[in-house]
Amino acid sequence: MPPANLKDRKHRKEGFRVPLVARAVEIVRHMREGRFSRFVFPGQARGKPLSNMALLTLLERMNSGADKKWMDPASGRRVTAHGFRATFRTWAEEVATFPHAVIEQAMGHQVGTQVERAYRRTDVLDKRRQLMRTWAQYCEPESATNVLQLARANS
């Protein structure tokens, strides 16, 4: 992603490289077949990308009816778009146990103090690639050995 498209563009000299796993590349290539825009995720306005508010709007619509199932059962708060990032961040540290710097770099955050950043000469792309592979395997396991088929109770 070019610096102009990043939130912290004032602090970045280079774009942000995002390692995509094979499955993500496959999905994007498949999407290309029906493409009608230069954007992978086109917006409603012709020639514009999907809005940064699109996911928030979708979540609000999903929660607008009487059945409010897109709520955090612990807090009672609505699910938010930013919550997906928090879920990834928590999983990466607690479940996958990747190093803090790798996770933060994958999130697009600045890592370390100003002095540490002055000496950093890597974006840990290979380690972030492994993190993304591990996340993809967690989200879409090849064999669903952790899924149990439940029998229906006789009523």
XYZ file of C-alpha atoms in Angstrom:
155
model
C 0.000 0.000 0.000
C 1.447 3.354 -0.911
C 2.152 5.772 1.972
C -0.579 8.142 0.730
C -3.203 5.486 1.588
C -1.940 4.871 5.124
C -3.191 6.468 8.322
C 0.364 7.167 9.522
C 1.607 8.465 6.148
C 3.405 11.382 7.832
C 5.732 8.922 9.591
C 6.323 6.495 6.707
C 8.865 6.804 3.948
C 7.887 3.549 2.226
C 4.653 1.760 1.457
C 3.283 -1.039 3.597
C 3.886 -4.521 2.198
C 1.151 -7.041 2.969
C 2.000 -10.735 2.596
C -0.976 -12.616 1.171
C -1.343 -16.357 1.675
C -2.045 -18.588 -1.325
C -5.768 -18.836 -0.483
C -6.130 -15.037 -0.395
C -4.404 -14.730 -3.774
C -6.702 -17.455 -5.133
C -9.787 -15.563 -3.931
C -8.588 -12.271 -5.429
C -7.828 -13.970 -8.765
C -11.284 -15.550 -8.753
C -12.844 -12.144 -8.025
C -11.029 -10.731 -11.053
C -13.248 -12.841 -13.365
C -16.364 -10.833 -12.508
C -14.558 -7.565 -11.991
C -16.125 -4.349 -13.225
C -13.733 -1.931 -11.514
C -9.990 -1.473 -11.119
C -10.512 -1.978 -7.369
C -10.530 -5.393 -5.721
C -13.315 -4.105 -3.464
C -15.242 -1.522 -5.503
C -17.591 0.905 -3.827
C -21.091 1.922 -4.822
C -19.857 5.104 -6.481
C -18.433 4.427 -9.929
C -14.618 4.471 -9.949
C -14.345 4.563 -6.143
C -13.138 1.869 -3.723
C -15.256 0.395 -0.955
C -15.745 2.997 1.758
C -13.975 2.744 5.100
C -17.475 2.872 6.615
C -18.849 -0.075 4.582
C -18.134 -2.767 7.194
C -19.483 -0.586 10.010
C -22.662 0.050 8.018
C -23.048 -3.660 7.298
C -22.642 -4.550 10.988
C -25.219 -1.917 11.955
C -27.704 -3.338 9.435
C -27.085 -6.858 10.698
C -27.884 -5.670 14.217
C -30.876 -3.480 13.362
C -33.653 -6.068 13.774
C -35.158 -7.526 16.903
C -32.657 -10.407 16.882
C -29.475 -8.687 18.040
C -27.083 -11.609 17.675
C -24.089 -9.507 16.646
C -23.467 -8.445 20.217
C -20.604 -9.276 22.558
C -22.252 -11.608 25.072
C -19.813 -10.614 27.825
C -20.241 -6.836 27.583
C -23.529 -6.483 25.713
C -21.843 -4.083 23.272
C -22.292 -4.248 19.512
C -19.664 -5.958 17.393
C -17.524 -3.330 15.656
C -15.293 -3.359 12.591
C -12.289 -2.503 14.755
C -13.114 -5.505 16.922
C -12.018 -7.791 14.069
C -8.542 -6.273 14.308
C -8.570 -6.735 18.072
C -9.578 -10.380 17.629
C -6.642 -10.983 15.284
C -4.258 -9.153 17.617
C -5.352 -11.157 20.666
C -5.229 -14.478 18.800
C -1.741 -13.755 17.402
C -0.315 -13.096 20.848
C -2.241 -15.516 23.059
C -2.903 -18.490 20.765
C -0.259 -18.350 18.045
C 2.348 -16.727 20.356
C 4.097 -14.683 17.686
C 6.560 -12.005 18.857
C 5.098 -8.617 19.748
C 7.051 -6.755 17.042
C 5.843 -9.122 14.299
C 2.214 -8.730 15.367
C 2.420 -4.960 15.633
C 4.104 -4.707 12.231
C 1.356 -6.928 10.741
C -1.234 -4.561 12.234
C 0.473 -1.637 10.497
C 1.478 -0.072 13.811
C 4.747 1.677 14.480
C 6.965 -0.649 16.487
C 9.305 0.475 19.242
C 10.570 3.831 20.363
C 11.819 6.512 18.002
C 15.397 5.333 18.629
C 14.489 1.664 17.958
C 12.742 2.648 14.716
C 15.813 4.607 13.606
C 17.879 1.387 13.753
C 15.261 -1.013 12.370
C 16.074 -2.038 8.812
C 13.400 -4.683 8.285
C 9.667 -4.988 8.043
C 9.903 -8.659 9.135
C 8.045 -9.677 5.976
C 8.971 -13.373 6.174
C 7.818 -13.599 9.800
C 4.604 -11.736 8.952
C 4.096 -14.140 6.041
C 4.287 -17.053 8.507
C 1.867 -15.241 10.835
C -0.611 -14.819 7.969
C -0.217 -18.517 7.021
C -0.941 -19.544 10.592
C -3.973 -17.205 10.748
C -5.300 -18.602 7.450
C -4.949 -22.168 8.762
C -6.794 -21.163 11.928
C -9.617 -19.471 9.992
C -9.960 -22.156 7.330
C -8.427 -25.434 8.547
C -7.748 -28.046 5.861
C -9.304 -30.767 7.956
C -11.972 -29.839 10.412
C -10.802 -32.171 13.188
C -11.863 -29.648 15.806
C -15.508 -29.665 14.682
C -17.957 -32.060 16.337
C -21.234 -32.996 14.695
C -23.936 -32.738 17.327
C -26.930 -35.012 17.260
C -30.343 -33.396 17.480
C -32.261 -33.999 20.659
C -35.568 -35.832 20.297
C -38.382 -33.481 21.214
